[in-house]
C-alpha positions as a Python dict, from the first residue, in 0.01 Angstrom:
ca = {
    (1, 'L'): (0, 0, 0),
    (2, 'K'): (-44, 349, -120),
    (3, 'S'): (-82, 369, -493),
    (4, 'L'): (250, 372, -681),
    (5, 'R'): (268, 610, -982),
    (6, 'F'): (520, 583, -1259),
    (7, 'T'): (569, 746, -1604),
    (8, 'I'): (758, 539, -1847),
    (9, 'I'): (887, 685, -2177),
    (10, 'I'): (988, 456, -2461),
    (11, 'K'): (1161, 598, -2756),
    (12, 'K'): (1225, 416, -3086),
    (13, 'K'): (1367, 618, -3385),
    (14, 'S'): (1101, 884, -3455),
    (15, 'Q'): (829, 740, -3232),
    (16, 'M'): (773, 774, -2853),
    (17, 'V'): (533, 591, -2625),
    (18, 'K'): (453, 735, -2278),
    (19, 'V'): (293, 500, -2027),
    (20, 'N'): (136, 648, -1709),
    (21, 'L'): (117, 354, -1459),
    (22, 'V'): (-72, 349, -1132),
    (23, 'I'): (-53, 49, -913),
    (24, 'D'): (-306, 56, -629),
    (25, 'H'): (-320, -308, -530),
    (26, 'K'): (-28, -483, -352),
    (27, 'N'): (-62, -811, -527),
    (28, 'W'): (59, -670, -860),
    (29, 'K'): (387, -554, -705),
    (30, 'F'): (435, -891, -534),
    (31, 'K'): (362, -1082, -851),
    (32, 'Y'): (576, -867, -1066),
    (33, 'P'): (873, -705, -881),
    (34, 'K'): (993, -576, -1216),
    (35, 'L'): (649, -461, -1332),
    (36, 'N'): (770, -136, -1478),
    (37, 'L'): (1010, -326, -1704),
    (38, 'F'): (750, -585, -1808),
    (39, 'L'): (489, -326, -1891),
    (40, 'T'): (739, -109, -2075),
    (41, 'K'): (840, -390, -2309),
    (42, 'S'): (475, -512, -2348),
    (43, 'I'): (321, -172, -2428),
    (44, 'K'): (602, -86, -2667),
    (45, 'K'): (551, -415, -2854),
    (46, 'I'): (174, -382, -2866),
    (47, 'L'): (180, -26, -3013),
    (48, 'L'): (480, -70, -3236),
    (49, 'S'): (331, -388, -3391),
    (50, 'I'): (12, -187, -3475),
    (51, 'F'): (158, 157, -3559),
    (52, 'S'): (505, 72, -3671),
    (53, 'S'): (488, 292, -3984),
    (54, 'H'): (359, 598, -3797),
    (55, 'K'): (563, 889, -3664),
    (56, 'T'): (301, 966, -3400),
    (57, 'N'): (389, 981, -3027),
    (58, 'F'): (142, 785, -2812),
    (59, 'E'): (45, 820, -2449),
    (60, 'I'): (-157, 561, -2241),
    (61, 'S'): (-257, 535, -1880),
    (62, 'I'): (-272, 187, -1710),
    (63, 'L'): (-434, 119, -1371),
    (64, 'L'): (-347, -209, -1202),
    (65, 'T'): (-601, -247, -931),
    (66, 'G'): (-812, -493, -738),
    (67, 'S'): (-1171, -628, -738),
    (68, 'K'): (-1324, -352, -517),
    (69, 'N'): (-1192, -65, -738),
    (70, 'M'): (-1269, -256, -1065),
    (71, 'K'): (-1624, -327, -952),
    (72, 'N'): (-1674, 47, -874),
    (73, 'L'): (-1537, 150, -1211),
    (74, 'N'): (-1753, -107, -1395),
    (75, 'K'): (-2066, 14, -1199),
    (76, 'K'): (-1993, 381, -1260),
    (77, 'F'): (-1909, 363, -1636),
    (78, 'R'): (-2086, 55, -1765),
    (79, 'K'): (-2374, 26, -1512),
    (80, 'I'): (-2261, -332, -1438),
    (81, 'N'): (-2231, -397, -1065),
    (82, 'K'): (-1951, -665, -1069),
    (83, 'D'): (-1577, -708, -1108),
    (84, 'T'): (-1423, -783, -1446),
    (85, 'D'): (-1074, -854, -1580),
    (86, 'V'): (-1015, -543, -1793),
    (87, 'L'): (-1186, -210, -1869),
    (88, 'S'): (-1087, 27, -2148),
    (89, 'F'): (-1169, 396, -2172),
    (90, 'P'): (-1071, 522, -2516),
    (91, 'A'): (-985, 887, -2555),
    (92, 'E'): (-1069, 889, -2928),
    (93, 'E'): (-1368, 780, -3136),
    (94, 'K'): (-1322, 449, -3321),
    (95, 'D'): (-1298, 613, -3671),
    (96, 'F'): (-1020, 850, -3552),
    (97, 'F'): (-764, 579, -3630),
    (98, 'D'): (-885, 535, -3980),
    (99, 'K'): (-877, 897, -4087),
    (100, 'D'): (-716, 1139, -3836),
    (101, 'L'): (-409, 957, -3696),
    (102, 'K'): (-165, 1044, -3974),
    (103, 'S'): (-211, 1420, -3912),
    (104, 'K'): (-139, 1396, -3537),
    (105, 'K'): (209, 1428, -3376),
    (106, 'K'): (87, 1312, -3037),
    (107, 'V'): (-212, 1100, -2941),
    (108, 'Y'): (-346, 1017, -2591),
    (109, 'L'): (-500, 673, -2641),
    (110, 'G'): (-692, 645, -2318),
    (111, 'D'): (-694, 434, -1998),
    (112, 'V'): (-685, 62, -1929),
    (113, 'A'): (-771, -90, -1582),
    (114, 'L'): (-696, -445, -1487),
    (115, 'S'): (-812, -636, -1179),
    (116, 'Y'): (-563, -863, -1003),
    (117, 'Q'): (-819, -1078, -820),
    (118, 'Y'): (-1041, -1124, -1123),
    (119, 'I'): (-756, -1233, -1339),
    (120, 'E'): (-630, -1463, -1063),
    (121, 'A'): (-974, -1621, -1015),
    (122, 'I'): (-1018, -1682, -1384),
    (123, 'T'): (-680, -1839, -1426),
    (124, 'K'): (-726, -2069, -1131),
    (125, 'K'): (-1080, -2168, -1243),
    (126, 'Q'): (-977, -2232, -1601),
    (127, 'K'): (-634, -2367, -1509),
    (128, 'K'): (-452, -2097, -1715),
    (129, 'N'): (-121, -1930, -1657),
    (130, 'F'): (-159, -1594, -1486),
    (131, 'D'): (110, -1421, -1696),
    (132, 'D'): (-41, -1540, -2024),
    (133, 'Y'): (-388, -1426, -1929),
    (134, 'F'): (-265, -1091, -1802),
    (135, 'K'): (-78, -1032, -2129),
    (136, 'K'): (-392, -1123, -2320),
    (137, 'M'): (-603, -886, -2121),
    (138, 'L'): (-340, -607, -2151),
    (139, 'V'): (-346, -651, -2533),
    (140, 'H'): (-719, -679, -2535),
    (141, 'G'): (-757, -352, -2340),
    (142, 'V'): (-514, -156, -2560),
    (143, 'L'): (-695, -291, -2880),
    (144, 'H'): (-1018, -149, -2749),
    (145, 'L'): (-848, 197, -2705),
    (146, 'I'): (-775, 203, -3075),
    (147, 'G'): (-1116, 104, -3197),
    (148, 'Y'): (-1119, -278, -3206),
    (149, 'E'): (-1443, -436, -3090),
    (150, 'H'): (-1593, -785, -3051),
    (151, 'N'): (-1956, -690, -3100),
    (152, 'S'): (-2005, -917, -3394),
    (153, 'F'): (-1845, -1256, -3496),
    (154, 'K'): (-1653, -1080, -3776),
    (155, 'N'): (-1511, -818, -3545),
    (156, 'Y'): (-1436, -1076, -3277),
    (157, 'K'): (-1235, -1281, -3528),
    (158, 'K'): (-1042, -977, -3649),
    (159, 'M'): (-967, -865, -3296),
    (160, 'S'): (-882, -1217, -3177),
    (161, 'S'): (-643, -1278, -3464),
    (162, 'L'): (-457, -951, -3400),
    (163, 'E'): (-447, -1026, -3023),
    (164, 'K'): (-282, -1368, -3091),
    (165, 'K'): (-32, -1215, -3326),
    (166, 'I'): (73, -945, -3073),
    (167, 'I'): (84, -1194, -2783),
    (168, 'R'): (323, -1405, -2968),
    (169, 'N'): (564, -1105, -2987),
    (170, 'I'): (547, -1020, -2613),
}
């Protein structure tokens, strides 16, 4: 499978969300034949649930990949030589969303990468549903792009609570 590339544009009233999607692992396409539609709806719901009152246009890139590529990304950017479920690469500093967002017409949020094999292994090991865990990791990755962290118990609770609320809407 050569990598598949899509650009999805979602418009709602005065807000637009542009999703750049790259799929470079065949299992994603087999698991989700209508992946474009699923991601379009999911990203729209995630961002609109957080930024519903903003007139800002958002852009995000998503890479759906496998273990080998994810391990390389994790090693290169985090100095951790192993696969992981999700990586986020924010384009803006954390405090940007507190003070600068209202003045921007268009914001590139950053990149999220998800590993098919890692998610599959976790869901089999923990007897979880693949779709549910994938949604959770997608939401988790996007929240990291907009400044949410789980580096303390307080931050973990705040991020986890928002994750659960968003997942219920997807």
